[in-house]
Amino acid sequence: MLVSLIILSRNNPEELMATLSTVYSQLPIGGFEGAQVLEVVVVDSSLNKCPQSSLDQFSRSNIGLTYLYDYPPRGIYPGMNLGLSCSSGNWILFLNSGDSFFDSTSLIRLFQCILNFESRFGFKPLAVFGQALICPTLGSSCKQWLVPDPAVHSIHRWLNFYYPNHQSLLVDGSWARAHPFQVDAPQSADRVWMRAALSDPQRVAYLAEPVVRFSLGGVSG
């Protein structure tokens, strides 16, 4: 199982390094044959390239790191499509620089959710997602909150009205590459994309646990 983690960055090199660190904190992923292999694709639309010396510290034999410098920036969704086109994983997950996994077991728990789904129904889900902890900027009077709210009892009914944070969403890689983001979508392109990925409730798995921290102060915000 190869997972492609696509990270977008723009003029926040320290947050990019922090996000890469949280990605590498997921290793080693034990107990899942082949699952210890991650592919990281960075799409950087910053004014200046990230120094190679900064990227070298993340060199691991069991991880492929592709750095794509995409300047001048064309927008977040063309950047996400560029990352998709350069990915090869069985599963795709998007992070923006400044976001992070909730803890070192986040991917393990998402993998286990996939395996539990397949064991129960006899086929793989098209998409699996967990909760995202929304983190306001420092100094904000807002408190952190979870999406979806833990009080939600029927996740499929919830999906009729809301969407998960895409940072908490793993999508089948073949499907994702065949369905790039519609940059001219009348609504937010990631909502259109997620609506399609989550359209069949029989192929959606939900993990009612926090798996990512979504920073309102980073590229996501």
GROMACS .gro file of C-alpha atoms in nm:
model
  221
    1MET     CA    1   0.000   0.000   0.000
    2LEU     CA    2   0.161   0.324  -0.116
    3VAL     CA    3   0.020   0.649   0.019
    4SER     CA    4   0.088   0.976  -0.162
    5LEU     CA    5   0.087   1.279   0.068
    6ILE     CA    6   0.061   1.597  -0.139
    7ILE     CA    7   0.174   1.912   0.044
    8LEU     CA    8   0.116   2.263  -0.088
    9SER     CA    9   0.330   2.553   0.031
   10ARG     CA   10   0.361   2.924  -0.040
   11ASN     CA   11   0.599   3.163   0.133
   12ASN     CA   12   0.594   2.983   0.469
   13PRO     CA   13   0.910   2.766   0.472
   14GLU     CA   14   0.909   2.710   0.848
   15GLU     CA   15   0.556   2.574   0.838
   16LEU     CA   16   0.650   2.352   0.541
   17MET     CA   17   0.933   2.203   0.748
   18ALA     CA   18   0.693   2.151   1.041
   19THR     CA   19   0.442   1.973   0.816
   20LEU     CA   20   0.714   1.752   0.667
   21SER     CA   21   0.825   1.665   1.020
   22THR     CA   22   0.475   1.554   1.117
   23VAL     CA   23   0.454   1.343   0.800
   24TYR     CA   24   0.778   1.166   0.887
   25SER     CA   25   0.657   1.117   1.244
   26GLN     CA   26   0.420   0.854   1.103
   27LEU     CA   27   0.713   0.617   1.049
   28PRO     CA   28   0.761   0.338   1.103
   29ILE     CA   29   0.411   0.213   1.030
   30GLY     CA   30   0.417  -0.139   1.166
   31GLY     CA   31   0.174  -0.426   1.123
   32PHE     CA   32   0.069  -0.338   0.768
   33GLU     CA   33   0.256  -0.521   0.496
   34GLY     CA   34   0.395  -0.264   0.253
   35ALA     CA   35   0.221   0.023   0.431
   36GLN     CA   36   0.547   0.164   0.563
   37VAL     CA   37   0.615   0.318   0.220
   38LEU     CA   38   0.503   0.680   0.182
   39GLU     CA   39   0.540   0.909  -0.116
   40VAL     CA   40   0.561   1.282  -0.043
   41VAL     CA   41   0.495   1.536  -0.319
   42VAL     CA   42   0.562   1.900  -0.230
   43VAL     CA   43   0.421   2.171  -0.459
   44ASP     CA   44   0.591   2.496  -0.364
   45SER     CA   45   0.463   2.825  -0.509
   46SER     CA   46   0.689   3.042  -0.295
   47LEU     CA   47   0.886   3.339  -0.423
   48ASN     CA   48   1.207   3.148  -0.346
   49LYS     CA   49   1.281   2.777  -0.378
   50CYS     CA   50   1.319   2.570  -0.066
   51PRO     CA   51   1.694   2.506  -0.012
   52GLN     CA   52   1.794   2.151  -0.096
   53SER     CA   53   1.972   2.131   0.239
   54SER     CA   54   1.635   2.176   0.413
   55LEU     CA   55   1.482   1.891   0.213
   56ASP     CA   56   1.781   1.658   0.257
   57GLN     CA   57   1.707   1.617   0.627
   58PHE     CA   58   1.392   1.426   0.528
   59SER     CA   59   1.568   1.176   0.305
   60ARG     CA   60   1.456   0.825   0.400
   61SER     CA   61   1.516   0.505   0.209
   62ASN     CA   62   1.151   0.401   0.235
   63ILE     CA   63   1.002   0.737   0.134
   64GLY     CA   64   1.006   0.911  -0.201
   65LEU     CA   65   1.018   1.291  -0.178
   66THR     CA   66   0.937   1.491  -0.492
   67TYR     CA   67   0.980   1.868  -0.476
   68LEU     CA   68   0.799   2.068  -0.746
   69TYR     CA   69   0.868   2.441  -0.772
   70ASP     CA   70   0.563   2.606  -0.929
   71TYR     CA   71   0.623   2.981  -0.951
   72PRO     CA   72   0.456   3.213  -1.032
   73PRO     CA   73   0.161   3.061  -0.844
   74ARG     CA   74  -0.139   2.966  -1.055
   75GLY     CA   75  -0.374   2.900  -0.764
   76ILE     CA   76  -0.427   2.629  -0.506
   77TYR     CA   77  -0.633   2.393  -0.723
   78PRO     CA   78  -0.392   2.390  -1.020
   79GLY     CA   79  -0.124   2.320  -0.758
   80MET     CA   80  -0.324   2.029  -0.619
   81ASN     CA   81  -0.374   1.895  -0.971
   82LEU     CA   82   0.001   1.920  -1.036
   83GLY     CA   83   0.063   1.717  -0.721
   84LEU     CA   84  -0.196   1.461  -0.831
   85SER     CA   85  -0.037   1.423  -1.175
   86CYS     CA   86   0.301   1.347  -1.013
   87SER     CA   87   0.165   1.098  -0.759
   88SER     CA   88   0.148   0.720  -0.787
   89GLY     CA   89   0.002   0.609  -0.454
   90ASN     CA   90  -0.287   0.372  -0.395
   91TRP     CA   91  -0.424   0.642  -0.165
   92ILE     CA   92  -0.405   1.021  -0.180
   93LEU     CA   93  -0.412   1.271   0.106
   94PHE     CA   94  -0.364   1.649   0.079
   95LEU     CA   95  -0.198   1.860   0.347
   96ASN     CA   96  -0.112   2.228   0.333
   97SER     CA   97   0.203   2.365   0.493
   98GLY     CA   98   0.110   2.450   0.850
   99ASP     CA   99  -0.121   2.151   0.890
  100SER     CA  100  -0.013   1.839   1.077
  101PHE     CA  101  -0.120   1.490   1.169
  102PHE     CA  102  -0.289   1.472   1.507
  103ASP     CA  103  -0.032   1.228   1.645
  104SER     CA  104   0.215   0.963   1.531
  105THR     CA  105  -0.061   0.701   1.495
  106SER     CA  106  -0.290   0.895   1.258
  107LEU     CA  107  -0.207   0.701   0.940
  108ILE     CA  108  -0.204   0.369   1.125
  109ARG     CA  109  -0.555   0.436   1.249
  110LEU     CA  110  -0.678   0.537   0.903
  111PHE     CA  111  -0.521   0.221   0.755
  112GLN     CA  112  -0.690   0.009   1.022
  113CYS     CA  113  -1.022   0.173   0.935
  114ILE     CA  114  -0.970   0.075   0.570
  115LEU     CA  115  -0.886  -0.284   0.665
  116ASN     CA  116  -1.186  -0.310   0.899
  117PHE     CA  117  -1.414  -0.183   0.622
  118GLU     CA  118  -1.273  -0.431   0.371
  119SER     CA  119  -1.303  -0.718   0.619
  120ARG     CA  120  -1.666  -0.631   0.691
  121PHE     CA  121  -1.792  -0.563   0.337
  122GLY     CA  122  -1.551  -0.756   0.113
  123PHE     CA  123  -1.433  -0.456  -0.088
  124LYS     CA  124  -1.225  -0.144  -0.029
  125PRO     CA  125  -1.380   0.195   0.039
  126LEU     CA  126  -1.336   0.470  -0.217
  127ALA     CA  127  -1.271   0.721   0.060
  128VAL     CA  128  -1.201   0.719   0.432
  129PHE     CA  129  -1.189   1.018   0.662
  130GLY     CA  130  -1.147   1.103   1.027
  131GLN     CA  131  -1.200   1.411   1.240
  132ALA     CA  132  -0.998   1.730   1.195
  133LEU     CA  133  -0.907   1.943   1.496
  134ILE     CA  134  -0.952   2.304   1.385
  135CYS     CA  135  -0.681   2.520   1.541
  136PRO     CA  136  -0.738   2.900   1.545
  137THR     CA  137  -0.442   3.133   1.520
  138LEU     CA  138  -0.245   3.225   1.831
  139GLY     CA  139  -0.414   3.500   2.028
  140SER     CA  140  -0.758   3.417   1.892
  141SER     CA  141  -1.044   3.402   2.141
  142CYS     CA  142  -1.188   3.099   1.958
  143LYS     CA  143  -1.139   2.754   2.106
  144GLN     CA  144  -1.040   2.447   1.907
  145TRP     CA  145  -1.318   2.232   1.765
  146LEU     CA  146  -1.360   1.902   1.580
  147VAL     CA  147  -1.507   1.845   1.233
  148PRO     CA  148  -1.722   1.637   1.219
  149ASP     CA  149  -1.851   1.712   1.568
  150PRO     CA  150  -1.827   1.405   1.795
  151ALA     CA  151  -2.199   1.448   1.869
  152VAL     CA  152  -2.288   1.345   1.512
  153HIS     CA  153  -2.459   1.004   1.524
  154SER     CA  154  -2.532   0.946   1.155
  155ILE     CA  155  -2.226   1.035   0.950
  156HIS     CA  156  -2.396   0.963   0.616
  157ARG     CA  157  -2.682   1.198   0.702
  158TRP     CA  158  -2.422   1.456   0.806
  159LEU     CA  159  -2.257   1.422   0.464
  160ASN     CA  160  -2.582   1.534   0.300
  161PHE     CA  161  -2.519   1.883   0.439
  162TYR     CA  162  -2.148   1.912   0.524
  163TYR     CA  163  -1.803   1.802   0.412
  164PRO     CA  164  -1.498   1.677   0.601
  165ASN     CA  165  -1.176   1.873   0.593
  166HIS     CA  166  -0.981   1.745   0.294
  167GLN     CA  167  -0.673   1.717   0.519
  168SER     CA  168  -0.848   1.433   0.704
  169LEU     CA  169  -0.959   1.253   0.386
  170LEU     CA  170  -0.785   0.960   0.215
  171VAL     CA  171  -0.913   0.894  -0.137
  172ASP     CA  172  -0.845   0.604  -0.372
  173GLY     CA  173  -0.546   0.711  -0.583
  174SER     CA  174  -0.673   0.583  -0.918
  175TRP     CA  175  -1.004   0.761  -0.871
  176ALA     CA  176  -0.833   1.084  -0.761
  177ARG     CA  177  -0.600   1.097  -1.062
  178ALA     CA  178  -0.895   1.032  -1.295
  179HIS     CA  179  -1.091   1.316  -1.131
  180PRO     CA  180  -0.868   1.625  -1.104
  181PHE     CA  181  -1.001   1.940  -0.940
  182GLN     CA  182  -1.231   2.151  -1.159
  183VAL     CA  183  -1.057   2.487  -1.138
  184ASP     CA  184  -1.357   2.658  -1.302
  185ALA     CA  185  -1.609   2.498  -1.065
  186PRO     CA  186  -1.891   2.739  -0.968
  187GLN     CA  187  -1.831   2.647  -0.603
  188SER     CA  188  -1.510   2.576  -0.418
  189ALA     CA  189  -1.334   2.312  -0.625
  190ASP     CA  190  -1.243   2.097  -0.325
  191ARG     CA  191  -1.611   2.076  -0.225
  192VAL     CA  192  -1.706   1.961  -0.575
  193TRP     CA  193  -1.424   1.704  -0.564
  194MET     CA  194  -1.517   1.575  -0.219
  195ARG     CA  195  -1.885   1.557  -0.310
  196ALA     CA  196  -1.795   1.324  -0.596
  197ALA     CA  197  -1.557   1.113  -0.384
  198LEU     CA  198  -1.817   1.075  -0.108
  199SER     CA  199  -2.124   1.037  -0.333
  200ASP     CA  200  -2.165   0.662  -0.270
  201PRO     CA  201  -2.230   0.611   0.102
  202GLN     CA  202  -2.167   0.238   0.063
  203ARG     CA  203  -1.802   0.311  -0.022
  204VAL     CA  204  -1.723   0.563   0.250
  205ALA     CA  205  -1.552   0.472   0.578
  206TYR     CA  206  -1.550   0.708   0.877
  207LEU     CA  207  -1.310   0.705   1.169
  208ALA     CA  208  -1.465   0.892   1.463
  209GLU     CA  209  -1.126   1.003   1.594
  210PRO     CA  210  -0.908   1.309   1.531
  211VAL     CA  211  -0.638   1.243   1.271
  212VAL     CA  212  -0.518   1.592   1.166
  213ARG     CA  213  -0.471   1.941   1.303
  214PHE     CA  214  -0.600   2.204   1.062
  215SER     CA  215  -0.424   2.537   1.113
  216LEU     CA  216  -0.631   2.845   1.032
  217GLY     CA  217  -0.313   3.047   1.020
  218GLY     CA  218  -0.134   2.843   0.750
  219VAL     CA  219  -0.189   2.808   0.378
  220SER     CA  220  -0.522   2.643   0.461
  221GLY     CA  221  -0.642   2.961   0.626
   0.00000   0.00000   0.00000
